[in-house]
Coordinates of C-alpha atoms in Angstrom, one line a residue:
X1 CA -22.7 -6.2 8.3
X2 CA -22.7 -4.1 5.2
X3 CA -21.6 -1.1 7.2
X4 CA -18.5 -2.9 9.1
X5 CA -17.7 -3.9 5.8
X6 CA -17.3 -0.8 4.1
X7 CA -15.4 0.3 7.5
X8 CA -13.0 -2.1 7.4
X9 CA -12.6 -0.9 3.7
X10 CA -11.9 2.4 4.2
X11 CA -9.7 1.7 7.2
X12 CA -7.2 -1.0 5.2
X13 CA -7.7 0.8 1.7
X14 CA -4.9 0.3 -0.7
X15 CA -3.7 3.7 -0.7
X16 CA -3.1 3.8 2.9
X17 CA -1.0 0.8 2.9
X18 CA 2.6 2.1 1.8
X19 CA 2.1 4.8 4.8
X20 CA 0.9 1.9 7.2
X21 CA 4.2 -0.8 6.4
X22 CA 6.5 2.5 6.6
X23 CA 5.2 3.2 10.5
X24 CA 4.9 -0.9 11.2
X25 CA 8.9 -0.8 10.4
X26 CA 9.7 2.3 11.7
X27 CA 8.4 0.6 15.2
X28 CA 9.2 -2.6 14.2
X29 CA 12.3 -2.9 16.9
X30 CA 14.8 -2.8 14.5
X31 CA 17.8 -0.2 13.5
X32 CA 15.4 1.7 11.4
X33 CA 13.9 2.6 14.6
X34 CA 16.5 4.9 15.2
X35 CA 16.4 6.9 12.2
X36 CA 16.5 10.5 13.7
X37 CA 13.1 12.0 13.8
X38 CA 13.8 14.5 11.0
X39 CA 14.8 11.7 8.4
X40 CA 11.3 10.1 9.5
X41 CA 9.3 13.2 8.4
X42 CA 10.6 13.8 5.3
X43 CA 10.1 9.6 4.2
X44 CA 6.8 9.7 5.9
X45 CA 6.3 12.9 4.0
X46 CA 7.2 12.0 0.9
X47 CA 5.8 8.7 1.1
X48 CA 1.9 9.9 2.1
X49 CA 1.8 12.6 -1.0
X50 CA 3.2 10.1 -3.5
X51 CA 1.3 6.7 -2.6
X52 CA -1.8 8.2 -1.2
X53 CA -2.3 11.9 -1.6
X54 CA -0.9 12.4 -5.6
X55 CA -2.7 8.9 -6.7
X56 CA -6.0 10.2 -5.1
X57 CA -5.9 13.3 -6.3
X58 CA -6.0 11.8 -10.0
X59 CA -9.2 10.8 -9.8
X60 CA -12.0 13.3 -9.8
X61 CA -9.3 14.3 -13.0
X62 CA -10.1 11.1 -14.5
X63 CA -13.9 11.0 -13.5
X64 CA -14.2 14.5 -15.4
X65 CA -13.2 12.8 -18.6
X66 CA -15.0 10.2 -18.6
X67 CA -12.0 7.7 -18.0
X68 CA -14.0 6.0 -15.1
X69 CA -17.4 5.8 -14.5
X70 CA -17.1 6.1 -10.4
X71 CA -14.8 6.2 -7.9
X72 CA -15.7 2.7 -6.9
X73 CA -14.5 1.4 -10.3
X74 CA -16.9 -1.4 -10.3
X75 CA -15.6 -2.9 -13.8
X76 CA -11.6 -4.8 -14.2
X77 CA -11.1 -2.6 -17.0
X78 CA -12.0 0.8 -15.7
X79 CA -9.5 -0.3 -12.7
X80 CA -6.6 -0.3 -15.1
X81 CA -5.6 3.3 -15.8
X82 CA -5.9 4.3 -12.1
X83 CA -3.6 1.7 -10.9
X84 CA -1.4 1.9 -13.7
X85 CA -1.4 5.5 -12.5
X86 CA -0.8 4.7 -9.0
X87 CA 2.3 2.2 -9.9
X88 CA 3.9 5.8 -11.6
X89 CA 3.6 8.0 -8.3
X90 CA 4.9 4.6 -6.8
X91 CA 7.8 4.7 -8.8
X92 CA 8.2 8.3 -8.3
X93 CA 8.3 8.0 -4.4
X94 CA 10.8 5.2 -4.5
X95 CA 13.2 7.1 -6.7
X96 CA 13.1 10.3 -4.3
X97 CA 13.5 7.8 -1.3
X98 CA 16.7 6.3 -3.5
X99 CA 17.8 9.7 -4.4
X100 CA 18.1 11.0 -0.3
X101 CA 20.1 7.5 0.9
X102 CA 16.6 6.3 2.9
X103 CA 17.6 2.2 4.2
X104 CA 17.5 -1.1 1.9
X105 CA 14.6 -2.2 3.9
X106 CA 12.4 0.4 3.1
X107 CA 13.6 0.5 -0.6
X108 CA 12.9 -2.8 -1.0
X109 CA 9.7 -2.2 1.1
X110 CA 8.7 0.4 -1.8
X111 CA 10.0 -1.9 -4.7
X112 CA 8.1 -4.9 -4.1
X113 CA 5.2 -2.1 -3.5
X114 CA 5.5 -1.2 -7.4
X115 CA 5.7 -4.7 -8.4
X116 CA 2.7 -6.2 -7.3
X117 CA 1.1 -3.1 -8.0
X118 CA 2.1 -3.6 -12.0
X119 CA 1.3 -7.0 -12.0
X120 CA -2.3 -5.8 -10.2
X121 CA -2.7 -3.5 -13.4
X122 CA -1.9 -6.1 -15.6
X123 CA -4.1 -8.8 -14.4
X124 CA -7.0 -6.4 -13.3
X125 CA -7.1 -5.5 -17.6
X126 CA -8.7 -9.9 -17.4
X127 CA -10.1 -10.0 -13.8
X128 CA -11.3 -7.9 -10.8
X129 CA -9.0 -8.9 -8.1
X130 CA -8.7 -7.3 -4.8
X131 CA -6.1 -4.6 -4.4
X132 CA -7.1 -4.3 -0.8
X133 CA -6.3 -7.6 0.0
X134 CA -2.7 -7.3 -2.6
X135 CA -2.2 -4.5 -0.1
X136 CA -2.2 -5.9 3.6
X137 CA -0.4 -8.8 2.1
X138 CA 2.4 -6.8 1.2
X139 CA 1.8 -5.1 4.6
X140 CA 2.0 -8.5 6.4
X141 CA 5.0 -10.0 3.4
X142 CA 7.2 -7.0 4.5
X143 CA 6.9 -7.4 8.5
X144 CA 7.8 -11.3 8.1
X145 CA 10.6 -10.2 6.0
X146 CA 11.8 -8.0 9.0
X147 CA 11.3 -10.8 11.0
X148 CA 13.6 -13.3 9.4
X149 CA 16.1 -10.4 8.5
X150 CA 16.6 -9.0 11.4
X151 CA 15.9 -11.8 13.7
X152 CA 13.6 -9.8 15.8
X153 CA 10.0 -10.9 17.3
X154 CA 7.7 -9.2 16.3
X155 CA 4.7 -12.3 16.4
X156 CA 2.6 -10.1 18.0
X157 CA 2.8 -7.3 15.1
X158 CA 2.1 -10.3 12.6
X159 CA -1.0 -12.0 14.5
X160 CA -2.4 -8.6 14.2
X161 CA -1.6 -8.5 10.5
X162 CA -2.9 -11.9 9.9
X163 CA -5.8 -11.5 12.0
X164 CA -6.6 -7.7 9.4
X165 CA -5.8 -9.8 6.4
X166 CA -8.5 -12.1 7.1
X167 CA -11.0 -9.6 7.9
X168 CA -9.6 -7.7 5.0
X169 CA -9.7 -10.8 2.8
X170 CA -13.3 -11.4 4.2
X171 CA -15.0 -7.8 3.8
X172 CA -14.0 -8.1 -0.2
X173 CA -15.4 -11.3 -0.4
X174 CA -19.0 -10.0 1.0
X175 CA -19.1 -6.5 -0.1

């Protein structure tokens, strides 16, 4: 069980999450599905080096000086530099995708992104919370926001996001 668990982390982890609601609205059914090919490289591009690649990368920097004590950052506190860190590249990657005319959607996508990854930093300085679980929510917040924008179906997309929320939701809670 332990093992699936861990999986299922690695699989849905945080810094994977930005990349995984960009691709769920790029093939959402929507306009944005038509953004030429080349326009989808360079967001999904910019997008992985600043919410994943940049934010990971800070790290082992931060392990060297004795800023956190592992990479799991078991204690609230130890969380807080690292996320705060991770809101900055966030910030960076929605002003480049500002700055090049990407869609609202996405922008907005990337903007409630930052938020609830400030208020994650904030509240993780009092509490350990689950930024996994902050993360396929936003996932799963930004597809029923397509939904009722848009007016398209995409139930099927959502059971699927529901369905990894709960096992997301569920693998924090054991491990």
């Amino acid at each position: 069980m332990k093992l699936l668990s861990q999986i299922i982390s690695y699989l849905f982890h945080p810094m994977l999450m930005a990349s995984l609601g960009i691709f769920l609205i790029f093939n959402s059914g929507t306009h944005i599905a038509f953004i030429p090919i080349e326009a989808k490289r360079v967001i999904y591009l910019t997008v992985i080096l600043n919410t994943a690649i940049l934010p990971l990368s800070t790290l082992p920097l931060l392990y060297q000086f004795g800023l956190i004590k592992s990479f799991q950052m078991e204690g609230a506190r130890e969380r807080t530099l690292p996320v705060l860190l991770t809101c900055f590249f966030y910030f960076v990657c929605y002003m480049l995708l500002r700055r090049i005319g990407v869609t609202g959607i996405i922008i907005s996508f990337m903007l409630a992104t930052i938020i609830a990854i400030g208020g994650a930093g904030i509240i993780t300085r009092f509490w350990k919370i689950s930024i996994h679980t902050i993360g396929i929510g936003g996932v799963t917040g930004a597809i029923m926001a397509l939904t009722y924008r848009y007016g398209v179906d995409l139930n099927g997309m959502l059971f699927l996001l529901f369905l990894c929320s709960g096992l997301v939701a569920s693998e924090r809670l054991y491990l």
